[in-house]
Amino acid sequence: MKIAVYPGSFDPITLGHLNIIKRASRIFDRVIVCVAVNSAKKPTFTLKERADFVSRVTGKYGNVDVATCDGLLVDFAREQKAGFIIKGLRAVSDFEMEFQIALLNKKLAPEIETVFLTADEKYTYLSSTIAREMATYNADISKVVPREITADVLRRLSNK
Ligand code: ADP
């Protein structure tokens, strides 16, 4: 069984993330979306909120599960018996950092392969930062985050 882990902060999950999840779910038998604590970033939404959002929008995919993780990604992947780590690439700017992380993970866990999926052209400009920024100004975020969570994201971030 081919199991893949898709890690990120998902602060909040965007249509770009969801596109990667959907495509990965067709490639792998099981996809585990790992919502990371990531001490380097100070998230806007709590870990529970971020994981709940991901659960809500991925509920319709039978082979996608959601988990939170606090330690090393490769440890989590091994615990889950995952042989693959999925990363989405939006632009060359993503590549440098992701390439470094992939090489490091390969050193730590040679049996785990990192698989890069290129962002859908429609979503290359999308990031959680943009979603949060737009929500702050009460802008229409329906083209940025999945519709199941738009109201909650706006309620939390809109200044109006
Ligand atoms: P961000 O970089 O927006 O803070 P995350 O840390 O949650 O997002 O990213 C998790 C993963 O999703 C990374 O592999 C990242 O490159 C990828 N990703 C983020 N936004 C998109 C997008 N719009 N399209 C495809 N992949 C994306």
Short mmCIF file of N, CA and C and ligand atoms in Angstrom, two decimals:
data_model
loop_
_atom_site.label_atom_id
_atom_site.label_comp_id
_atom_site.label_asym_id
_atom_site.label_seq_id
_atom_site.Cartn_x
_atom_site.Cartn_y
_atom_site.Cartn_z
N MET A 1 0.84 -1.20 0.00
CA MET A 1 0.00 0.00 0.00
C MET A 1 0.88 1.25 0.00
N LYS A 2 0.63 2.15 -0.93
CA LYS A 2 1.43 3.38 -1.03
C LYS A 2 0.81 4.48 -0.18
N ILE A 3 1.53 4.82 0.92
CA ILE A 3 1.03 5.84 1.85
C ILE A 3 1.90 7.08 1.74
N ALA A 4 1.25 8.26 1.63
CA ALA A 4 2.00 9.51 1.53
C ALA A 4 1.57 10.49 2.61
N VAL A 5 2.55 11.29 3.05
CA VAL A 5 2.26 12.33 4.04
C VAL A 5 2.39 13.68 3.34
N TYR A 6 1.42 14.54 3.53
CA TYR A 6 1.48 15.89 2.95
C TYR A 6 1.54 16.90 4.11
N PRO A 7 2.74 17.43 4.39
CA PRO A 7 2.88 18.31 5.55
C PRO A 7 2.74 19.80 5.21
N GLY A 8 2.36 20.57 6.20
CA GLY A 8 2.29 22.02 6.01
C GLY A 8 1.70 22.68 7.23
N SER A 9 1.66 24.01 7.20
CA SER A 9 1.03 24.69 8.34
C SER A 9 -0.46 24.89 8.10
N PHE A 10 -0.88 24.98 6.84
CA PHE A 10 -2.30 25.10 6.50
C PHE A 10 -3.00 26.14 7.38
N ASP A 11 -2.50 27.37 7.29
CA ASP A 11 -2.93 28.44 8.22
C ASP A 11 -3.63 29.58 7.50
N PRO A 12 -4.76 29.39 6.82
CA PRO A 12 -5.57 28.19 6.72
C PRO A 12 -5.31 27.45 5.41
N ILE A 13 -5.95 26.29 5.27
CA ILE A 13 -5.87 25.52 4.01
C ILE A 13 -6.45 26.37 2.88
N THR A 14 -5.78 26.35 1.71
CA THR A 14 -6.25 27.14 0.55
C THR A 14 -6.68 26.18 -0.57
N LEU A 15 -7.23 26.76 -1.63
CA LEU A 15 -7.61 25.93 -2.79
C LEU A 15 -6.36 25.32 -3.43
N GLY A 16 -5.22 25.97 -3.28
CA GLY A 16 -3.95 25.44 -3.80
C GLY A 16 -3.57 24.16 -3.07
N HIS A 17 -3.65 24.19 -1.74
CA HIS A 17 -3.38 22.98 -0.94
C HIS A 17 -4.36 21.87 -1.33
N LEU A 18 -5.65 22.25 -1.41
CA LEU A 18 -6.68 21.24 -1.68
C LEU A 18 -6.46 20.58 -3.04
N ASN A 19 -6.00 21.36 -4.02
CA ASN A 19 -5.71 20.82 -5.34
C ASN A 19 -4.61 19.76 -5.28
N ILE A 20 -3.59 20.03 -4.45
CA ILE A 20 -2.50 19.06 -4.30
C ILE A 20 -3.03 17.78 -3.62
N ILE A 21 -3.86 17.97 -2.59
CA ILE A 21 -4.42 16.81 -1.86
C ILE A 21 -5.25 15.93 -2.80
N LYS A 22 -6.09 16.60 -3.59
CA LYS A 22 -6.96 15.87 -4.51
C LYS A 22 -6.13 15.05 -5.50
N ARG A 23 -5.10 15.67 -6.06
CA ARG A 23 -4.27 14.98 -7.05
C ARG A 23 -3.47 13.85 -6.39
N ALA A 24 -2.97 14.12 -5.18
CA ALA A 24 -2.20 13.08 -4.47
C ALA A 24 -3.10 11.89 -4.14
N SER A 25 -4.37 12.17 -3.84
CA SER A 25 -5.28 11.08 -3.46
C SER A 25 -5.55 10.13 -4.64
N ARG A 26 -5.28 10.63 -5.86
CA ARG A 26 -5.44 9.76 -7.04
C ARG A 26 -4.18 8.94 -7.31
N ILE A 27 -3.06 9.43 -6.80
CA ILE A 27 -1.77 8.76 -7.05
C ILE A 27 -1.49 7.69 -5.99
N PHE A 28 -1.83 8.04 -4.71
CA PHE A 28 -1.47 7.16 -3.59
C PHE A 28 -2.71 6.46 -3.03
N ASP A 29 -2.47 5.34 -2.35
CA ASP A 29 -3.60 4.60 -1.76
C ASP A 29 -4.17 5.36 -0.57
N ARG A 30 -3.26 6.01 0.16
CA ARG A 30 -3.71 6.76 1.34
C ARG A 30 -2.85 8.02 1.48
N VAL A 31 -3.50 9.14 1.75
CA VAL A 31 -2.78 10.41 1.96
C VAL A 31 -3.09 10.90 3.37
N ILE A 32 -2.04 11.19 4.13
CA ILE A 32 -2.23 11.73 5.47
C ILE A 32 -1.77 13.19 5.45
N VAL A 33 -2.70 14.09 5.63
CA VAL A 33 -2.34 15.51 5.68
C VAL A 33 -1.86 15.78 7.09
N CYS A 34 -0.61 16.23 7.20
CA CYS A 34 -0.02 16.44 8.51
C CYS A 34 0.04 17.94 8.81
N VAL A 35 -0.82 18.37 9.71
CA VAL A 35 -0.86 19.78 10.09
C VAL A 35 0.21 19.98 11.16
N ALA A 36 1.24 20.76 10.79
CA ALA A 36 2.42 20.84 11.66
C ALA A 36 2.35 22.00 12.65
N VAL A 37 2.92 21.76 13.81
CA VAL A 37 3.01 22.81 14.83
C VAL A 37 3.94 23.91 14.32
N ASN A 38 5.10 23.55 13.79
CA ASN A 38 6.10 24.46 13.22
C ASN A 38 6.43 25.66 14.13
N SER A 39 7.40 25.44 14.99
CA SER A 39 7.76 26.47 15.97
C SER A 39 8.36 27.72 15.32
N ALA A 40 8.83 27.59 14.07
CA ALA A 40 9.44 28.74 13.39
C ALA A 40 8.38 29.75 12.94
N LYS A 41 7.15 29.28 12.74
CA LYS A 41 6.09 30.19 12.30
C LYS A 41 5.14 30.41 13.47
N LYS A 42 4.57 31.61 13.55
CA LYS A 42 3.57 31.85 14.59
C LYS A 42 2.21 31.86 13.91
N PRO A 43 1.51 30.74 13.98
CA PRO A 43 0.28 30.66 13.20
C PRO A 43 -0.85 31.57 13.73
N THR A 44 -1.73 31.94 12.81
CA THR A 44 -2.89 32.76 13.17
C THR A 44 -3.97 31.87 13.78
N PHE A 45 -4.20 30.72 13.16
CA PHE A 45 -5.21 29.78 13.65
C PHE A 45 -4.53 28.74 14.54
N THR A 46 -5.25 28.26 15.54
CA THR A 46 -4.68 27.24 16.42
C THR A 46 -4.51 25.94 15.64
N LEU A 47 -3.71 25.05 16.21
CA LEU A 47 -3.49 23.76 15.57
C LEU A 47 -4.82 23.04 15.35
N LYS A 48 -5.68 23.11 16.35
CA LYS A 48 -6.98 22.42 16.28
C LYS A 48 -7.85 23.05 15.17
N GLU A 49 -7.87 24.39 15.13
CA GLU A 49 -8.66 25.05 14.08
C GLU A 49 -8.16 24.66 12.69
N ARG A 50 -6.83 24.67 12.53
CA ARG A 50 -6.24 24.36 11.21
C ARG A 50 -6.56 22.92 10.81
N ALA A 51 -6.47 22.01 11.78
CA ALA A 51 -6.76 20.59 11.49
C ALA A 51 -8.25 20.40 11.21
N ASP A 52 -9.11 21.11 11.97
CA ASP A 52 -10.56 21.00 11.73
C ASP A 52 -10.92 21.49 10.33
N PHE A 53 -10.31 22.60 9.92
CA PHE A 53 -10.56 23.11 8.56
C PHE A 53 -10.18 22.05 7.52
N VAL A 54 -9.00 21.45 7.69
CA VAL A 54 -8.54 20.45 6.72
C VAL A 54 -9.50 19.26 6.71
N SER A 55 -9.93 18.82 7.90
CA SER A 55 -10.86 17.68 7.98
C SER A 55 -12.15 17.99 7.25
N ARG A 56 -12.65 19.20 7.48
CA ARG A 56 -13.92 19.56 6.87
C ARG A 56 -13.87 19.53 5.35
N VAL A 57 -12.76 20.04 4.78
CA VAL A 57 -12.72 20.14 3.32
C VAL A 57 -12.23 18.85 2.64
N THR A 58 -11.67 17.94 3.41
CA THR A 58 -11.19 16.70 2.78
C THR A 58 -12.10 15.51 3.11
N GLY A 59 -13.16 15.76 3.87
CA GLY A 59 -14.07 14.69 4.30
C GLY A 59 -14.59 13.83 3.15
N LYS A 60 -14.74 14.46 1.98
CA LYS A 60 -15.31 13.72 0.85
C LYS A 60 -14.31 12.75 0.18
N TYR A 61 -13.05 12.86 0.54
CA TYR A 61 -12.07 11.94 -0.05
C TYR A 61 -11.84 10.76 0.89
N GLY A 62 -12.25 9.59 0.46
CA GLY A 62 -12.21 8.41 1.31
C GLY A 62 -10.82 7.99 1.75
N ASN A 63 -9.79 8.32 0.97
CA ASN A 63 -8.44 7.85 1.32
C ASN A 63 -7.54 8.96 1.88
N VAL A 64 -8.18 10.06 2.34
CA VAL A 64 -7.40 11.16 2.93
C VAL A 64 -7.71 11.27 4.42
N ASP A 65 -6.66 11.28 5.24
CA ASP A 65 -6.82 11.44 6.68
C ASP A 65 -6.07 12.69 7.13
N VAL A 66 -6.44 13.19 8.30
CA VAL A 66 -5.79 14.39 8.83
C VAL A 66 -5.18 14.07 10.18
N ALA A 67 -3.95 14.55 10.38
CA ALA A 67 -3.29 14.35 11.68
C ALA A 67 -2.52 15.63 12.02
N THR A 68 -2.18 15.78 13.28
CA THR A 68 -1.32 16.90 13.66
C THR A 68 0.03 16.32 14.03
N CYS A 69 1.09 17.08 13.79
CA CYS A 69 2.39 16.55 14.20
C CYS A 69 3.31 17.62 14.75
N ASP A 70 4.07 17.20 15.72
CA ASP A 70 4.84 18.11 16.53
C ASP A 70 6.34 17.82 16.44
N GLY A 71 6.71 16.68 15.90
CA GLY A 71 8.14 16.33 15.91
C GLY A 71 8.73 16.39 14.52
N LEU A 72 9.74 15.58 14.30
CA LEU A 72 10.36 15.49 12.98
C LEU A 72 9.40 14.81 12.01
N LEU A 73 9.32 15.39 10.82
CA LEU A 73 8.39 14.84 9.83
C LEU A 73 8.71 13.38 9.49
N VAL A 74 10.00 13.07 9.35
CA VAL A 74 10.35 11.69 8.96
C VAL A 74 9.96 10.69 10.05
N ASP A 75 10.01 11.11 11.32
CA ASP A 75 9.56 10.22 12.40
C ASP A 75 8.07 9.95 12.27
N PHE A 76 7.34 11.04 11.99
CA PHE A 76 5.89 10.90 11.81
C PHE A 76 5.60 9.97 10.62
N ALA A 77 6.31 10.20 9.51
CA ALA A 77 6.09 9.38 8.31
C ALA A 77 6.37 7.91 8.61
N ARG A 78 7.45 7.65 9.35
CA ARG A 78 7.78 6.26 9.68
C ARG A 78 6.70 5.63 10.56
N GLU A 79 6.25 6.40 11.56
CA GLU A 79 5.17 5.89 12.44
C GLU A 79 3.94 5.49 11.61
N GLN A 80 3.68 6.31 10.59
CA GLN A 80 2.48 6.07 9.76
C GLN A 80 2.74 5.04 8.65
N LYS A 81 3.96 4.54 8.60
CA LYS A 81 4.38 3.61 7.55
C LYS A 81 4.25 4.21 6.15
N ALA A 82 4.53 5.52 6.08
CA ALA A 82 4.44 6.22 4.80
C ALA A 82 5.78 6.15 4.08
N GLY A 83 5.74 5.88 2.79
CA GLY A 83 6.97 5.80 2.00
C GLY A 83 7.23 7.08 1.22
N PHE A 84 6.29 8.04 1.31
CA PHE A 84 6.38 9.25 0.48
C PHE A 84 6.01 10.51 1.26
N ILE A 85 6.71 11.59 0.93
CA ILE A 85 6.35 12.91 1.44
C ILE A 85 5.98 13.74 0.21
N ILE A 86 4.83 14.40 0.26
CA ILE A 86 4.40 15.21 -0.89
C ILE A 86 4.65 16.68 -0.60
N LYS A 87 5.14 17.37 -1.62
CA LYS A 87 5.32 18.81 -1.52
C LYS A 87 4.74 19.47 -2.76
N GLY A 88 4.12 20.63 -2.58
CA GLY A 88 3.62 21.38 -3.72
C GLY A 88 4.63 22.45 -4.07
N LEU A 89 4.86 22.65 -5.35
CA LEU A 89 5.81 23.69 -5.78
C LEU A 89 5.07 24.74 -6.59
N ARG A 90 5.14 25.98 -6.10
CA ARG A 90 4.46 27.07 -6.80
C ARG A 90 5.38 27.76 -7.80
N ALA A 91 6.62 27.97 -7.37
CA ALA A 91 7.54 28.76 -8.20
C ALA A 91 8.96 28.36 -7.86
N VAL A 92 9.90 28.90 -8.62
CA VAL A 92 11.31 28.62 -8.37
C VAL A 92 11.66 28.99 -6.93
N SER A 93 11.01 30.04 -6.44
CA SER A 93 11.29 30.50 -5.07
C SER A 93 11.00 29.41 -4.03
N ASP A 94 10.02 28.57 -4.27
CA ASP A 94 9.73 27.45 -3.35
C ASP A 94 10.83 26.39 -3.43
N PHE A 95 11.43 26.28 -4.64
CA PHE A 95 12.28 25.14 -4.93
C PHE A 95 13.51 25.03 -4.03
N GLU A 96 14.19 26.16 -3.85
CA GLU A 96 15.47 26.12 -3.14
C GLU A 96 15.33 25.52 -1.74
N MET A 97 14.37 26.06 -1.01
CA MET A 97 14.12 25.60 0.36
C MET A 97 13.65 24.14 0.37
N GLU A 98 12.71 23.84 -0.52
CA GLU A 98 12.14 22.48 -0.55
C GLU A 98 13.19 21.44 -0.95
N PHE A 99 14.10 21.84 -1.84
CA PHE A 99 15.16 20.94 -2.29
C PHE A 99 16.07 20.60 -1.11
N GLN A 100 16.40 21.62 -0.34
CA GLN A 100 17.25 21.45 0.84
C GLN A 100 16.57 20.51 1.85
N ILE A 101 15.29 20.75 2.10
CA ILE A 101 14.55 19.92 3.07
C ILE A 101 14.46 18.48 2.58
N ALA A 102 14.23 18.33 1.27
CA ALA A 102 14.11 16.98 0.70
C ALA A 102 15.43 16.21 0.86
N LEU A 103 16.56 16.90 0.63
CA LEU A 103 17.86 16.24 0.77
C LEU A 103 18.12 15.85 2.22
N LEU A 104 17.75 16.75 3.14
CA LEU A 104 17.93 16.47 4.56
C LEU A 104 17.07 15.26 4.96
N ASN A 105 15.81 15.27 4.54
CA ASN A 105 14.93 14.14 4.88
C ASN A 105 15.45 12.83 4.30
N LYS A 106 16.07 12.92 3.13
CA LYS A 106 16.62 11.73 2.48
C LYS A 106 17.78 11.17 3.32
N LYS A 107 18.56 12.09 3.89
CA LYS A 107 19.66 11.65 4.77
C LYS A 107 19.12 10.98 6.02
N LEU A 108 18.06 11.59 6.58
CA LEU A 108 17.48 11.07 7.82
C LEU A 108 16.73 9.77 7.60
N ALA A 109 16.07 9.67 6.45
CA ALA A 109 15.24 8.49 6.17
C ALA A 109 15.36 8.14 4.69
N PRO A 110 16.42 7.40 4.33
CA PRO A 110 16.67 7.10 2.91
C PRO A 110 15.54 6.34 2.23
N GLU A 111 14.72 5.66 3.02
CA GLU A 111 13.66 4.84 2.42
C GLU A 111 12.43 5.67 2.03
N ILE A 112 12.41 6.94 2.45
CA ILE A 112 11.24 7.79 2.15
C ILE A 112 11.56 8.72 0.99
N GLU A 113 10.70 8.72 -0.01
CA GLU A 113 10.90 9.57 -1.19
C GLU A 113 10.06 10.84 -1.08
N THR A 114 10.65 11.99 -1.42
CA THR A 114 9.85 13.22 -1.52
C THR A 114 9.36 13.35 -2.95
N VAL A 115 8.08 13.59 -3.09
CA VAL A 115 7.47 13.71 -4.42
C VAL A 115 6.95 15.14 -4.57
N PHE A 116 7.41 15.83 -5.61
CA PHE A 116 6.95 17.20 -5.84
C PHE A 116 5.83 17.23 -6.87
N LEU A 117 4.76 17.91 -6.52
CA LEU A 117 3.69 18.13 -7.49
C LEU A 117 3.68 19.62 -7.82
N THR A 118 3.65 19.94 -9.11
CA THR A 118 3.63 21.36 -9.46
C THR A 118 2.24 21.92 -9.21
N ALA A 119 2.21 23.14 -8.70
CA ALA A 119 0.93 23.79 -8.40
C ALA A 119 0.14 23.94 -9.69
N ASP A 120 -1.16 23.81 -9.57
CA ASP A 120 -2.02 24.10 -10.71
C ASP A 120 -1.84 25.58 -11.05
N GLU A 121 -1.73 25.84 -12.34
CA GLU A 121 -1.52 27.20 -12.84
C GLU A 121 -2.51 28.20 -12.20
N LYS A 122 -3.75 27.74 -12.00
CA LYS A 122 -4.79 28.62 -11.41
C LYS A 122 -4.42 29.08 -10.01
N TYR A 123 -3.59 28.28 -9.31
CA TYR A 123 -3.37 28.55 -7.89
C TYR A 123 -1.93 28.92 -7.54
N THR A 124 -1.11 29.14 -8.57
CA THR A 124 0.31 29.39 -8.26
C THR A 124 0.50 30.65 -7.41
N TYR A 125 -0.41 31.59 -7.53
CA TYR A 125 -0.25 32.86 -6.78
C TYR A 125 -0.81 32.76 -5.36
N LEU A 126 -1.41 31.62 -5.03
CA LEU A 126 -2.11 31.50 -3.74
C LEU A 126 -1.23 31.07 -2.59
N SER A 127 -1.46 31.70 -1.45
CA SER A 127 -0.79 31.26 -0.23
C SER A 127 -1.73 31.52 0.94
N SER A 128 -1.44 30.90 2.05
CA SER A 128 -2.25 31.14 3.25
C SER A 128 -2.13 32.61 3.67
N THR A 129 -0.95 33.17 3.45
CA THR A 129 -0.73 34.58 3.82
C THR A 129 -1.70 35.48 3.04
N ILE A 130 -1.84 35.21 1.74
CA ILE A 130 -2.76 36.00 0.92
C ILE A 130 -4.20 35.81 1.42
N ALA A 131 -4.56 34.58 1.75
CA ALA A 131 -5.92 34.29 2.25
C ALA A 131 -6.20 35.10 3.52
N ARG A 132 -5.22 35.11 4.42
CA ARG A 132 -5.41 35.83 5.70
C ARG A 132 -5.50 37.33 5.46
N GLU A 133 -4.62 37.82 4.60
CA GLU A 133 -4.59 39.26 4.29
C GLU A 133 -5.94 39.70 3.70
N MET A 134 -6.44 38.92 2.74
CA MET A 134 -7.71 39.28 2.12
C MET A 134 -8.84 39.25 3.13
N ALA A 135 -8.83 38.24 3.98
CA ALA A 135 -9.90 38.10 4.98
C ALA A 135 -9.91 39.27 5.96
N THR A 136 -8.73 39.76 6.26
CA THR A 136 -8.62 40.90 7.18
C THR A 136 -9.40 42.10 6.63
N TYR A 137 -9.37 42.25 5.28
CA TYR A 137 -10.07 43.37 4.65
C TYR A 137 -11.49 42.97 4.22
N ASN A 138 -11.95 41.86 4.72
CA ASN A 138 -13.29 41.37 4.43
C ASN A 138 -13.53 41.20 2.92
N ALA A 139 -12.46 40.87 2.19
CA ALA A 139 -12.58 40.68 0.74
C ALA A 139 -13.23 39.33 0.44
N ASP A 140 -13.67 39.15 -0.81
CA ASP A 140 -14.26 37.88 -1.22
C ASP A 140 -13.15 36.83 -1.31
N ILE A 141 -13.16 35.88 -0.38
CA ILE A 141 -12.08 34.88 -0.37
C ILE A 141 -12.52 33.55 -0.98
N SER A 142 -13.68 33.58 -1.66
CA SER A 142 -14.21 32.31 -2.19
C SER A 142 -13.32 31.71 -3.29
N LYS A 143 -12.47 32.53 -3.91
CA LYS A 143 -11.57 31.97 -4.93
C LYS A 143 -10.22 31.58 -4.34
N VAL A 144 -10.10 31.68 -3.04
CA VAL A 144 -8.82 31.46 -2.37
C VAL A 144 -8.87 30.29 -1.38
N VAL A 145 -9.95 30.20 -0.61
CA VAL A 145 -10.07 29.08 0.33
C VAL A 145 -11.33 28.27 0.01
N PRO A 146 -11.36 26.99 0.38
CA PRO A 146 -12.53 26.16 0.07
C PRO A 146 -13.80 26.74 0.71
N ARG A 147 -14.92 26.59 0.00
CA ARG A 147 -16.14 27.27 0.46
C ARG A 147 -16.61 26.81 1.84
N GLU A 148 -16.29 25.57 2.20
CA GLU A 148 -16.72 25.05 3.51
C GLU A 148 -16.17 25.88 4.68
N ILE A 149 -15.08 26.61 4.43
CA ILE A 149 -14.46 27.31 5.57
C ILE A 149 -14.46 28.84 5.42
N THR A 150 -14.96 29.35 4.29
CA THR A 150 -14.86 30.80 4.06
C THR A 150 -15.50 31.61 5.21
N ALA A 151 -16.69 31.21 5.63
CA ALA A 151 -17.40 31.98 6.66
C ALA A 151 -16.58 32.01 7.96
N ASP A 152 -16.04 30.87 8.34
CA ASP A 152 -15.27 30.81 9.59
C ASP A 152 -13.98 31.62 9.52
N VAL A 153 -13.32 31.57 8.36
CA VAL A 153 -12.07 32.33 8.21
C VAL A 153 -12.38 33.83 8.29
N LEU A 154 -13.46 34.25 7.61
CA LEU A 154 -13.83 35.67 7.64
C LEU A 154 -14.24 36.09 9.05
N ARG A 155 -15.01 35.26 9.71
CA ARG A 155 -15.49 35.60 11.06
C ARG A 155 -14.30 35.84 12.00
N ARG A 156 -13.27 35.02 11.85
CA ARG A 156 -12.12 35.13 12.73
C ARG A 156 -11.22 36.33 12.39
N LEU A 157 -11.13 36.67 11.08
CA LEU A 157 -10.10 37.64 10.70
C LEU A 157 -10.62 39.01 10.25
N SER A 158 -11.87 39.04 9.80
CA SER A 158 -12.37 40.29 9.26
C SER A 158 -12.44 41.37 10.33
N ASN A 159 -12.06 42.58 9.96
CA ASN A 159 -12.11 43.69 10.92
C ASN A 159 -13.50 44.30 11.02
N LYS A 160 -14.37 43.88 10.07
CA LYS A 160 -15.71 44.53 10.05
C LYS A 160 -16.71 43.75 10.89
P1 ADP B 1 2.52 28.28 2.99
O1 ADP B 1 3.81 28.04 2.23
O2 ADP B 1 1.45 29.00 2.18
O3 ADP B 1 2.65 28.73 4.42
P2 ADP B 1 2.22 25.61 3.91
O4 ADP B 1 3.41 25.62 4.79
O5 ADP B 1 0.92 25.26 4.56
O6 ADP B 1 1.87 26.89 3.09
O7 ADP B 1 2.48 24.68 2.66
C1 ADP B 1 2.33 23.31 2.65
C2 ADP B 1 2.70 22.75 1.31
O8 ADP B 1 1.78 23.20 0.32
C3 ADP B 1 4.07 23.13 0.77
O9 ADP B 1 4.58 22.02 0.07
C4 ADP B 1 3.76 24.27 -0.17
O10 ADP B 1 4.75 24.42 -1.18
C5 ADP B 1 2.46 23.81 -0.74
N1 ADP B 1 1.61 24.87 -1.26
C6 ADP B 1 1.26 26.02 -0.63
N2 ADP B 1 0.44 26.77 -1.40
C7 ADP B 1 0.27 26.08 -2.58
C8 ADP B 1 -0.43 26.33 -3.79
N3 ADP B 1 -1.11 27.47 -3.98
N4 ADP B 1 -0.38 25.39 -4.76
C9 ADP B 1 0.34 24.26 -4.57
N5 ADP B 1 1.04 23.96 -3.47
C10 ADP B 1 1.01 24.86 -2.47
#
